[in-house]
CSV table of C-alpha atoms and ligand atoms in Angstrom, one decimal:
chain,number,residue,atom,x,y,z
A,167,MET,CA,-32.5,133.1,261.9
A,168,ASN,CA,-30.3,130.0,260.4
A,169,THR,CA,-27.2,130.6,261.0
A,170,PRO,CA,-24.7,128.5,258.3
A,171,ALA,CA,-23.1,125.6,259.9
A,172,VAL,CA,-19.5,126.1,260.2
A,173,HIS,CA,-18.7,123.2,258.3
A,174,SER,CA,-21.0,123.3,255.9
A,175,ARG,CA,-18.6,124.9,252.6
A,176,PRO,CA,-17.4,121.9,250.3
A,177,ARG,CA,-13.7,121.4,251.6
A,178,PRO,CA,-11.2,120.9,248.4
A,179,ALA,CA,-10.2,117.4,248.5
A,180,ARG,CA,-6.2,118.5,250.1
A,181,ARG,CA,-4.2,121.7,251.4
A,182,SER,CA,-3.5,124.1,248.9
A,183,TRP,CA,0.4,125.6,248.3
A,184,ALA,CA,1.4,128.9,248.3
A,185,GLU,CA,4.1,131.2,247.2
A,186,PRO,CA,7.1,131.1,250.0
A,187,TRP,CA,7.3,135.2,249.3
A,188,LYS,CA,5.3,138.3,249.9
A,189,VAL,CA,5.8,141.5,248.0
A,190,LYS,CA,7.6,144.4,248.6
A,191,VAL,CA,7.2,146.8,245.3
A,192,VAL,CA,5.0,146.8,242.9
A,193,GLU,CA,5.1,147.7,239.0
A,194,PRO,CA,2.4,149.3,237.5
A,195,ILE,CA,1.1,147.6,233.9
A,196,ARG,CA,-0.2,150.2,231.3
A,197,MET,CA,-4.2,149.1,229.9
A,198,THR,CA,-4.9,149.0,226.3
A,199,THR,CA,-7.9,149.0,224.5
A,200,PRO,CA,-8.1,146.4,221.5
A,201,GLU,CA,-7.6,149.2,219.0
A,202,ASP,CA,-4.8,150.1,221.0
A,203,ARG,CA,-2.8,146.6,220.2
A,204,MET,CA,-4.0,146.1,216.7
A,205,CYS,CA,-1.8,148.9,216.0
A,206,ALA,CA,0.8,147.4,218.2
A,207,LEU,CA,0.8,144.2,216.6
A,208,ALA,CA,0.5,145.6,212.9
A,209,ALA,CA,4.1,147.9,213.8
A,210,ALA,CA,5.8,144.5,215.0
A,211,GLY,CA,4.9,143.5,211.9
A,212,TYR,CA,3.6,140.6,213.6
A,213,ASN,CA,6.4,139.2,215.3
A,214,THR,CA,5.3,139.8,219.3
A,215,PHE,CA,9.4,140.2,219.9
A,216,LEU,CA,9.3,143.4,217.7
A,217,LEU,CA,6.1,145.1,219.7
A,218,LYS,CA,6.8,147.1,223.1
A,219,SER,CA,7.3,145.9,226.4
A,220,GLU,CA,4.3,149.2,227.5
A,221,ASP,CA,1.9,147.9,225.1
A,222,VAL,CA,2.3,143.8,226.9
A,223,TYR,CA,0.1,143.0,229.6
A,224,ILE,CA,1.2,139.9,230.6
A,225,ASP,CA,4.4,139.6,229.2
A,226,LEU,CA,5.4,135.5,228.7
A,227,LEU,CA,8.0,136.6,226.0
A,228,THR,CA,10.5,134.3,227.8
A,229,ASP,CA,11.4,133.7,231.3
A,230,SER,CA,15.7,135.1,231.0
A,231,GLY,CA,16.2,137.8,232.7
A,232,THR,CA,12.8,138.7,233.4
A,233,SER,CA,13.0,137.3,237.1
A,234,ALA,CA,11.9,139.4,239.9
A,235,MET,CA,14.8,139.5,243.0
A,236,SER,CA,14.5,138.9,246.2
A,237,ASP,CA,15.9,141.7,248.8
A,238,TRP,CA,18.8,140.0,249.8
A,239,GLN,CA,19.2,139.7,246.1
A,240,TRP,CA,18.6,143.6,246.6
A,241,ALA,CA,20.9,143.6,249.3
A,242,GLY,CA,23.5,142.4,247.8
A,243,MET,CA,23.7,144.7,244.7
A,244,MET,CA,25.2,147.5,247.5
A,245,LEU,CA,28.2,144.4,248.1
A,246,GLY,CA,28.9,145.4,244.7
A,247,ASP,CA,32.9,146.3,244.4
A,248,GLU,CA,33.3,146.8,240.8
A,249,ALA,CA,37.0,146.6,240.8
A,250,TYR,CA,38.1,145.9,236.5
A,251,ALA,CA,39.7,142.6,238.0
A,252,GLY,CA,39.8,140.3,241.0
A,253,SER,CA,36.2,141.9,242.1
A,254,ARG,CA,35.6,139.9,245.8
A,255,ASN,CA,32.1,139.6,244.0
A,256,PHE,CA,33.7,137.1,241.4
A,257,TYR,CA,35.0,134.9,244.6
A,258,HIS,CA,31.7,134.7,245.6
A,259,LEU,CA,30.2,133.8,242.4
A,260,GLU,CA,32.9,131.0,241.6
A,261,GLU,CA,32.4,129.8,245.3
A,262,THR,CA,29.0,129.3,245.2
A,263,VAL,CA,28.8,128.1,241.6
A,264,GLN,CA,31.7,125.0,243.2
A,265,GLN,CA,30.1,124.6,245.3
A,266,TYR,CA,25.9,124.1,244.4
A,267,TYR,CA,26.8,122.8,240.6
A,268,GLY,CA,30.5,120.9,241.3
A,269,TYR,CA,32.5,121.9,238.2
A,270,ARG,CA,36.1,123.5,239.0
A,271,HIS,CA,37.1,126.3,237.6
A,272,VAL,CA,34.2,129.5,236.6
A,273,VAL,CA,34.4,131.9,233.5
A,274,PRO,CA,32.1,134.7,234.3
A,275,THR,CA,30.1,136.0,230.8
A,276,HIS,CA,27.7,138.1,230.2
A,277,GLN,CA,24.6,135.7,228.9
A,278,GLY,CA,24.5,132.1,228.3
A,279,ARG,CA,25.1,132.7,225.1
A,280,GLY,CA,28.7,134.2,225.2
A,281,ALA,CA,29.6,130.8,227.2
A,282,GLU,CA,28.5,129.2,224.2
A,283,HIS,CA,30.4,131.0,221.9
A,284,LEU,CA,33.9,130.5,223.9
A,285,LEU,CA,32.8,126.6,224.1
A,286,SER,CA,31.9,125.8,220.8
A,287,THR,CA,35.0,128.7,219.7
A,288,ILE,CA,37.3,126.3,221.5
A,289,LEU,CA,36.5,122.5,220.9
A,290,VAL,CA,34.6,123.0,217.5
A,291,GLU,CA,36.3,122.6,214.4
A,292,PRO,CA,35.3,122.5,211.1
A,293,GLY,CA,33.6,118.9,209.9
A,294,ASP,CA,33.2,118.3,213.6
A,295,TYR,CA,29.4,117.0,214.5
A,296,VAL,CA,28.0,118.4,218.0
A,297,PRO,CA,24.9,115.9,219.4
A,298,GLY,CA,22.2,117.2,222.0
A,299,ASN,CA,18.8,116.5,223.3
A,300,MET,CA,17.3,118.7,220.3
A,301,TYR,CA,18.7,122.3,219.2
A,302,PHE,CA,18.8,124.8,220.7
A,303,THR,CA,19.0,127.9,219.1
A,304,THR,CA,22.1,130.2,220.2
A,305,THR,CA,23.8,126.4,221.0
A,306,ARG,CA,23.8,125.5,217.5
A,307,ALA,CA,23.8,128.7,216.5
A,308,HIS,CA,27.8,128.9,217.8
A,309,GLN,CA,28.1,125.4,217.6
A,310,GLU,CA,28.0,126.1,213.7
A,311,LEU,CA,29.4,129.0,212.8
A,312,ALA,CA,32.6,126.9,214.5
A,313,GLY,CA,32.3,125.1,211.6
A,314,GLY,CA,30.5,122.1,213.0
A,315,THR,CA,27.0,120.1,212.9
A,316,PHE,CA,24.2,119.8,215.7
A,317,VAL,CA,23.3,116.3,215.5
A,318,ASP,CA,19.6,116.1,216.8
A,319,VAL,CA,19.3,112.7,219.6
A,320,VAL,CA,17.0,113.1,222.2
A,321,ILE,CA,14.4,110.6,222.3
A,322,PRO,CA,11.3,110.3,219.2
A,323,GLU,CA,9.4,111.3,221.9
A,324,ALA,CA,10.3,114.8,222.3
A,325,HIS,CA,8.5,115.7,218.9
A,326,ASP,CA,5.9,114.2,220.2
A,327,PRO,CA,3.2,116.9,221.8
A,328,ALA,CA,0.5,114.2,223.1
A,329,SER,CA,3.5,111.9,224.0
A,330,GLU,CA,3.3,111.3,229.0
A,331,HIS,CA,6.1,110.1,228.7
A,332,PRO,CA,8.7,111.4,232.2
A,333,PHE,CA,11.1,112.4,230.8
A,334,LYS,CA,11.4,114.2,227.5
A,335,GLY,CA,14.3,115.3,227.4
A,336,ASN,CA,16.4,111.9,227.7
A,337,VAL,CA,18.9,111.1,225.2
A,338,ASP,CA,18.2,107.8,222.5
A,339,LEU,CA,21.4,105.7,223.2
A,340,ALA,CA,20.9,103.8,220.0
A,341,ALA,CA,21.0,106.9,218.1
A,342,LEU,CA,23.8,108.4,219.6
A,343,GLU,CA,25.5,105.1,219.4
A,344,ALA,CA,24.7,104.8,215.7
A,345,LEU,CA,26.6,108.2,215.3
A,346,ILE,CA,29.9,108.0,217.0
A,347,ALA,CA,29.9,104.6,215.3
A,348,ARG,CA,29.4,107.0,211.9
A,349,VAL,CA,31.6,109.5,212.7
A,350,GLY,CA,34.2,108.4,214.4
A,351,ALA,CA,34.6,109.7,218.2
A,352,GLN,CA,37.4,111.7,217.3
A,353,ARG,CA,35.1,113.9,215.3
A,354,ILE,CA,32.8,114.7,218.5
A,355,PRO,CA,34.5,117.2,220.8
A,356,TYR,CA,31.3,117.0,222.7
A,357,VAL,CA,27.6,116.0,223.4
A,358,CYS,CA,26.0,118.5,225.2
A,359,VAL,CA,23.0,117.6,226.9
A,360,ALA,CA,20.3,120.5,228.0
A,361,VAL,CA,18.4,120.1,231.2
A,362,THR,CA,15.9,120.7,231.0
A,363,VAL,CA,15.3,120.7,226.8
A,364,ASN,CA,13.4,124.2,226.0
A,365,MET,CA,12.5,122.9,222.6
A,366,ALA,CA,10.6,120.2,223.1
A,367,GLY,CA,7.8,122.3,226.1
A,368,GLY,CA,10.6,122.4,228.8
A,369,GLN,CA,11.0,118.7,229.4
A,370,PRO,CA,13.7,117.2,231.8
A,371,VAL,CA,16.5,114.8,231.4
A,372,SER,CA,16.7,111.3,234.0
A,373,MET,CA,19.4,111.1,236.0
A,374,ALA,CA,19.2,107.5,235.3
A,375,ASN,CA,19.4,108.3,231.3
A,376,LEU,CA,22.5,111.2,232.1
A,377,ARG,CA,24.4,107.6,233.9
A,378,ALA,CA,23.8,106.0,230.7
A,379,VAL,CA,25.3,108.4,228.3
A,380,ARG,CA,28.0,109.1,230.2
A,381,GLU,CA,29.1,105.5,231.0
A,382,LEU,CA,28.5,105.9,226.8
A,383,THR,CA,30.4,108.6,225.8
A,384,GLN,CA,33.5,107.8,228.5
A,385,ARG,CA,34.2,104.2,226.7
A,386,HIS,CA,34.8,106.6,223.5
A,387,GLY,CA,36.4,109.6,225.3
A,388,ILE,CA,34.2,112.2,224.7
A,389,ARG,CA,33.0,114.8,227.1
A,390,ILE,CA,30.0,115.7,228.1
A,391,VAL,CA,28.5,119.4,228.6
A,392,LEU,CA,25.7,120.3,230.2
A,393,ASP,CA,23.2,123.0,228.9
A,394,ALA,CA,22.8,124.3,233.2
A,395,THR,CA,20.3,126.5,232.4
A,396,ARG,CA,17.3,125.3,234.0
A,397,ALA,CA,19.0,122.4,235.4
A,398,VAL,CA,17.2,123.2,239.2
A,399,GLU,CA,13.9,122.7,237.2
A,400,ASN,CA,14.8,119.7,235.7
A,401,ALA,CA,16.6,118.7,239.2
A,402,TYR,CA,13.1,119.5,240.4
A,403,PHE,CA,11.4,116.7,238.1
A,404,ILE,CA,13.9,113.8,239.0
A,405,GLN,CA,12.7,114.7,242.6
A,406,GLN,CA,9.4,114.7,241.5
A,407,ARG,CA,9.3,111.6,239.3
A,408,GLU,CA,12.2,109.3,239.2
A,409,ALA,CA,12.5,106.5,241.9
A,410,GLY,CA,15.2,106.3,244.5
A,411,HIS,CA,14.8,110.5,244.3
A,412,HIS,CA,11.9,110.9,246.1
A,413,ASP,CA,13.7,112.3,249.8
A,414,ARG,CA,16.6,113.5,248.4
A,415,LYS,CA,16.8,117.6,248.2
A,416,VAL,CA,16.9,119.7,245.0
A,417,ALA,CA,20.7,121.2,245.4
A,418,GLU,CA,22.1,117.5,246.6
A,419,LEU,CA,19.8,116.0,243.0
A,420,LEU,CA,21.7,118.6,241.4
A,421,ARG,CA,25.8,118.1,242.5
A,422,GLU,CA,24.9,114.5,240.9
A,423,LEU,CA,23.9,115.2,237.5
A,424,CYS,CA,25.9,118.1,236.9
A,425,SER,CA,28.4,115.4,238.0
A,426,TYR,CA,27.8,113.7,235.3
A,427,SER,CA,30.0,115.9,232.8
A,428,ASP,CA,33.2,117.7,232.3
A,429,ALA,CA,31.2,120.9,231.9
A,430,CYS,CA,28.2,123.6,231.4
A,431,THR,CA,27.3,126.3,229.8
A,432,MET,CA,24.9,128.4,232.2
A,433,SER,CA,22.3,131.4,231.9
A,434,GLY,CA,22.1,133.0,234.7
A,435,LYS,CA,19.2,134.6,233.4
A,436,LYS,CA,16.8,131.6,233.8
A,437,ASP,CA,17.3,129.0,237.6
A,438,ALA,CA,20.0,132.0,238.9
A,439,LEU,CA,17.3,135.0,239.4
A,440,VAL,CA,19.1,137.5,237.7
A,441,ASN,CA,18.0,140.0,235.0
A,442,ILE,CA,21.8,139.2,233.1
A,443,GLY,CA,24.5,137.2,233.8
A,444,GLY,CA,26.3,133.7,232.9
A,445,TRP,CA,29.1,131.7,232.9
A,446,LEU,CA,30.7,128.5,231.5
A,447,ALA,CA,32.2,126.1,233.7
A,448,VAL,CA,34.4,123.4,233.3
A,449,ASN,CA,36.7,120.2,235.1
A,450,GLU,CA,39.5,120.2,233.1
A,451,THR,CA,42.5,122.7,233.7
A,452,GLY,CA,43.4,123.5,230.4
A,453,LEU,CA,40.4,123.7,228.8
A,454,TYR,CA,39.7,126.6,231.6
A,455,GLU,CA,43.3,128.0,230.7
A,456,GLU,CA,42.3,128.5,227.1
A,457,ALA,CA,38.5,129.8,228.0
A,458,SER,CA,39.8,132.4,230.2
A,459,ASN,CA,42.2,133.2,228.0
A,460,LEU,CA,40.0,133.9,225.1
A,461,VAL,CA,36.9,135.6,227.6
A,462,VAL,CA,39.4,138.5,227.4
A,463,LEU,CA,38.6,139.2,223.7
A,464,TYR,CA,34.8,138.8,223.7
A,465,GLU,CA,33.2,139.9,227.3
A,466,GLY,CA,35.6,141.2,229.6
A,467,LEU,CA,38.4,140.3,231.9
A,468,HIS,CA,38.4,137.0,233.8
A,469,THR,CA,37.3,137.9,236.5
A,470,TYR,CA,33.5,139.7,235.8
A,471,GLY,CA,33.2,138.4,231.8
A,472,GLY,CA,30.6,141.3,230.5
A,473,MET,CA,28.7,141.6,234.4
A,474,ALA,CA,29.6,144.7,236.5
A,475,GLY,CA,30.2,143.2,240.8
A,476,ARG,CA,26.6,144.1,241.3
A,477,ASP,CA,25.9,141.1,239.1
A,478,MET,CA,28.2,139.2,240.4
A,479,GLU,CA,26.9,139.4,243.5
A,480,ALA,CA,23.2,139.0,243.1
A,481,MET,CA,23.8,136.0,240.5
A,482,ALA,CA,25.6,134.1,243.4
A,483,ARG,CA,22.8,134.9,246.2
A,484,GLY,CA,20.4,134.0,243.2
A,485,ILE,CA,21.5,130.6,243.0
A,486,VAL,CA,21.2,130.2,246.9
A,487,GLU,CA,17.5,130.6,246.3
A,488,SER,CA,17.3,128.4,243.2
A,489,VAL,CA,17.8,125.3,244.7
A,490,ASP,CA,15.2,126.0,248.1
A,491,ASP,CA,13.2,123.0,247.5
A,492,GLU,CA,10.2,125.7,248.7
A,493,HIS,CA,11.7,128.1,246.2
A,494,ILE,CA,11.1,125.8,242.8
A,495,LYS,CA,8.2,124.0,244.3
A,496,ALA,CA,6.1,126.6,244.4
A,497,ARG,CA,8.2,128.4,241.2
A,498,ILE,CA,6.9,125.4,238.8
A,499,GLY,CA,3.5,124.7,240.6
A,500,GLN,CA,2.4,128.4,239.0
A,501,VAL,CA,3.5,126.8,235.6
A,502,GLU,CA,1.3,123.6,236.4
A,503,TYR,CA,-1.5,125.7,237.7
A,504,LEU,CA,-1.7,127.3,234.9
A,505,GLY,CA,-0.9,124.2,232.1
A,506,HIS,CA,-3.9,122.7,234.2
A,507,ALA,CA,-6.3,125.1,233.6
A,508,LEU,CA,-6.0,124.8,230.0
A,509,ILE,CA,-6.6,120.8,230.3
A,510,GLU,CA,-9.0,121.3,232.2
A,511,MET,CA,-9.9,124.1,228.7
A,512,GLY,CA,-9.7,121.8,226.2
A,513,VAL,CA,-6.8,123.5,224.7
A,514,PRO,CA,-4.4,121.8,223.4
A,515,ILE,CA,-0.7,121.7,225.8
A,516,VAL,CA,2.5,119.9,225.2
A,517,ARG,CA,2.0,117.0,227.8
A,518,PRO,CA,3.2,116.3,230.3
A,519,ILE,CA,3.5,120.2,231.4
A,520,GLY,CA,7.0,122.3,231.6
A,521,GLY,CA,9.2,123.7,233.9
A,522,HIS,CA,9.5,126.7,232.8
A,523,ALA,CA,6.5,127.0,230.6
A,524,VAL,CA,3.0,126.1,229.1
A,525,TYR,CA,3.0,125.2,225.3
A,526,LEU,CA,0.5,126.1,222.7
A,527,ASP,CA,0.9,123.3,220.1
A,528,ALA,CA,-0.5,126.2,217.7
A,529,LYS,CA,-0.8,122.1,214.9
A,530,ALA,CA,-3.8,121.7,216.8
A,531,PHE,CA,-5.4,124.6,217.1
A,532,TYR,CA,-5.1,125.6,212.9
A,533,PRO,CA,-5.3,122.1,211.4
A,534,HIS,CA,-6.0,123.8,207.9
A,535,LEU,CA,-3.5,126.6,208.4
A,536,ALA,CA,0.6,124.9,206.2
A,537,GLN,CA,3.7,125.1,208.3
A,538,GLU,CA,4.5,127.7,206.2
A,539,ALA,CA,2.1,129.6,206.5
A,540,PHE,CA,3.3,130.1,210.7
A,541,PRO,CA,0.7,128.6,212.3
A,542,ALA,CA,2.6,129.4,216.0
A,543,GLN,CA,3.3,132.7,215.0
A,544,ALA,CA,0.6,133.6,214.0
A,545,LEU,CA,-1.1,131.9,217.1
A,546,ALA,CA,0.9,134.2,219.3
A,547,ALA,CA,-0.5,137.6,217.7
A,548,TYR,CA,-3.9,136.6,217.6
A,549,LEU,CA,-3.4,136.0,221.5
A,550,TYR,CA,-1.2,139.5,221.4
A,551,GLU,CA,-4.3,140.8,219.9
A,552,ASP,CA,-7.0,138.7,222.6
A,553,ALA,CA,-5.7,140.0,225.5
A,554,GLY,CA,-2.3,141.6,225.8
A,555,ILE,CA,-0.8,138.8,226.3
A,556,ARG,CA,2.8,137.9,224.4
A,557,ALA,CA,4.4,135.0,224.6
A,558,MET,CA,7.0,133.2,221.6
A,559,GLU,CA,6.6,131.3,218.8
A,560,ARG,CA,8.9,128.0,218.7
A,561,GLY,CA,8.0,126.0,215.6
A,562,ILE,CA,8.9,126.7,211.9
A,563,VAL,CA,10.5,130.2,212.4
A,564,SER,CA,12.4,129.8,214.9
A,565,ALA,CA,13.9,126.2,213.5
A,566,GLY,CA,15.3,129.0,210.5
A,567,ARG,CA,16.7,127.5,207.7
A,568,SER,CA,19.3,124.2,206.4
A,569,LYS,CA,22.9,125.1,206.6
A,570,GLU,CA,23.1,122.8,203.6
A,571,THR,CA,20.2,123.3,201.4
A,572,GLY,CA,18.8,126.9,202.9
A,573,GLU,CA,15.2,125.4,202.7
A,574,HIS,CA,13.5,125.7,205.9
A,575,HIS,CA,13.4,123.0,209.1
A,576,HIS,CA,10.2,121.5,209.7
A,577,PRO,CA,10.2,121.1,213.4
A,578,ALA,CA,7.7,118.0,214.1
A,579,LEU,CA,6.1,120.9,217.2
A,580,GLU,CA,4.5,124.0,215.8
A,581,LEU,CA,4.4,125.4,219.2
A,582,VAL,CA,3.7,128.9,221.4
A,583,ARG,CA,5.4,129.2,224.4
A,584,LEU,CA,3.4,130.3,227.2
A,585,THR,CA,7.1,131.5,229.6
A,586,ILE,CA,5.7,131.8,233.0
A,587,PRO,CA,9.3,134.6,234.8
A,588,ARG,CA,9.7,133.1,238.5
A,589,ARG,CA,8.3,135.6,241.5
A,590,VAL,CA,6.2,137.9,239.3
A,591,TYR,CA,3.0,137.5,238.3
A,592,THR,CA,0.2,135.8,241.0
A,593,GLN,CA,-2.2,133.1,240.6
A,594,ALA,CA,-5.2,135.0,238.9
A,595,HIS,CA,-2.2,136.6,236.2
A,596,MET,CA,-2.5,133.0,235.2
A,597,ASP,CA,-6.5,133.2,235.2
A,598,ILE,CA,-6.5,135.6,232.8
A,599,VAL,CA,-4.1,134.3,230.6
A,600,ALA,CA,-5.8,130.6,230.4
A,601,GLU,CA,-9.2,132.7,230.0
A,602,SER,CA,-7.6,134.0,226.7
A,603,ALA,CA,-6.1,131.0,225.0
A,604,ALA,CA,-9.5,129.4,225.2
A,605,ALA,CA,-11.6,132.1,223.8
A,606,VAL,CA,-8.3,132.2,221.1
A,607,PHE,CA,-9.4,128.5,220.9
A,608,ASP,CA,-12.8,128.6,220.2
A,609,ALA,CA,-12.5,131.5,217.4
A,610,ARG,CA,-9.2,128.9,215.8
A,611,GLU,CA,-11.7,128.5,212.2
A,612,ARG,CA,-11.4,131.5,212.0
A,613,ALA,CA,-7.5,132.1,212.3
A,614,VAL,CA,-5.6,133.4,209.5
A,615,GLY,CA,-1.6,132.5,208.3
A,616,LEU,CA,1.4,134.9,208.1
A,617,ARG,CA,3.1,135.6,204.8
A,618,MET,CA,7.3,136.6,206.2
A,619,ILE,CA,8.0,139.6,204.3
A,620,HIS,CA,12.0,140.4,206.5
A,621,GLU,CA,14.2,137.6,206.8
A,622,PRO,CA,17.4,138.3,209.0
A,623,ARG,CA,19.7,136.5,208.2
A,624,TYR,CA,20.3,135.0,211.9
A,625,LEU,CA,18.0,134.0,214.7
A,626,ARG,CA,15.7,135.0,212.3
A,627,PHE,CA,12.8,134.4,214.7
A,628,PHE,CA,13.6,137.3,216.8
A,629,GLN,CA,14.1,140.0,214.0
A,630,ALA,CA,11.8,138.8,211.4
A,631,ARG,CA,8.3,140.8,209.9
A,632,PHE,CA,5.3,139.6,208.7
A,633,GLU,CA,1.9,140.5,207.2
A,634,ARG,CA,-1.4,138.6,207.5
A,635,LEU,CA,-2.8,136.4,204.5
A,636,ALA,CA,-6.0,138.2,203.2
B,841,LIG,N1,20.4,127.8,226.6
B,841,LIG,C1,18.8,127.2,226.4
B,841,LIG,C2,18.6,126.2,227.0
B,841,LIG,C3,18.5,128.4,227.4
B,841,LIG,O1,17.0,128.6,226.7
B,841,LIG,C4,19.0,130.0,226.6
B,841,LIG,C5,18.1,131.1,226.1
B,841,LIG,C6,20.0,129.9,226.4
B,841,LIG,C7,20.5,128.5,226.2
B,841,LIG,C8,21.2,131.1,225.6
B,841,LIG,O2,21.5,132.1,227.2
B,841,LIG,O3,20.1,134.3,226.5
B,841,LIG,O4,21.0,133.6,228.3
B,841,LIG,O5,21.8,133.7,225.7
B,841,LIG,N2,16.8,131.3,226.2
B,841,LIG,C9,16.2,131.6,226.0
B,841,LIG,C10,14.4,132.2,226.6
B,841,LIG,C11,16.5,133.1,225.0
B,841,LIG,O6,13.9,132.7,225.7
B,841,LIG,O7,14.2,130.3,226.1
B,841,LIG,P1,20.5,133.5,226.8
C-alpha cells in the first residue's frame, strides 16, 4: 500500500496569519429565503438603512458601533461608575486619550457627530470656509449648519477608483494654498483632515503630507483638526507603506500623527472598539472651556457627554486594545483578504484596498445606468437580494444636494461599501461575500436603476425610499 509522503501536499508560499483572539460568545444569525429578501427589500424602499437587522445574513452596512468587545472591555462594563458628575470612568478615558492621542483636554460626546457639532458651533462663523480632504456626510452637514462652506482639497487621485496611489487621502497642498489666497486665512477657522478618508475608500494620509499641511497652515495661523475616527488604521498604513516608519509601533505613529494637529473629533464606534461613544479633544484651553460648557446643552455634563460610565470604561479599554500591532494587522488583514478575493474574481473595486472596507465600483458594474438612476443604491439592493448581505451606498445619494443650487452633487465616485465590523465575522463569511458580489457582477447586464420616491431634507441617504425602474 502506498502511503502518501508527508511532504507531498503543495505548500503555500508564505505563512498564514490568524486573528489574535478566540471566540467566547456567539450570536446566531437568522437565515432567509430569496422570497423573504424580495419582500424585505420592497418594504425598505430599496434602502439598506431601512432593512431590519434580523432580515440580514452578513451585515456589512458599517463598521460603526458594530465591533465585538473583548472580555476585558465587558469586565470594565461592570466597573461603571454611574455618578452624574465626576465618574471615575471619565478620568480613565481622559487619561487614556491623553496618553494615546496626545491632546491636552478631552470632552466626551455620545458619538462622533456630537463632537463635530460642538466644534463647528464654536469655530465656524457664517461665511467661513472649511477645507477638508474629501467630505464626510455628518462632518460637512455640521459645518454647513454653522454657516460654513466645505471646500474639497484632497489630491485628485482620491477621486479615481483605479489610481494605486498609496496615500490617496493626502491633502493637495496647492489647492489648499490657492483657497487661502482666494478667501484669506481669517475666513478659514481650521483645516479638517480625516485619517483615513472614508468616502475615498478608507484611504490614508501620509505622515509627510500631514507634516507639510502643518507647515503651510502654521504660516497662516490656521488650525488643523483631525477627524481621528480611523486614525489607528491610518497609522497602520503609514507603518506598512511609508519609508522610514516600518520599524515603528502603531501606537507611536498615532501619537506623532496627532501631534501635527490642534484638536480632533472622534467617533469611538470605529477604531476604539465600542458600540457607542466619542470625544472632542483639543489643546487650546480657551477652546476647551467653550466646548466643555456647550456640551452641557447638547450632550450632557462634561464628565459624561451622553455616555454611561460603563461606556466610557469600555472605550478607554478599547483604545488600549486598538493600538496593539497584532490587532490592527489582523483587522486590516481581513479587509485585504476580502479585497483580494474580489480582485481575483474580476469584480471591480476601489484600489488600493482600504482600511475598514472594500468599495465596489458601481460605475464599472453598471456603465449602462445614468448616475441619476442611482447605480450604487441599485447595486446595494441586488447584493442584499442575492445572499442577504447588507452594504451601504456611497455615491450620488450620500452626496446630497448643493447648498447653493439645490441640484444633486455628482461625485466622481459611485461606490458600494462592504464595511467590515471588527472582530465579528470569519474568513468563511468573507468568502460568502466575495462569491455573492461576483454573482451580482455576472448578472450586471440585467440590472435596472432606481427612482427616488421619498427624499428627506437632511442626510437623505439614511431614510430615502426608492422603487425599481421598469
Ligand atoms: N467621521 C467619519 C470619518 C466617520 O466615518 C463617521 C461615521 C463620523 C465622522 C461620525 O461619527 O457616526 O459616531 O457620529 N461613520 C459611520 C460610517 C456612520 O458608517 O461610516 P458618528
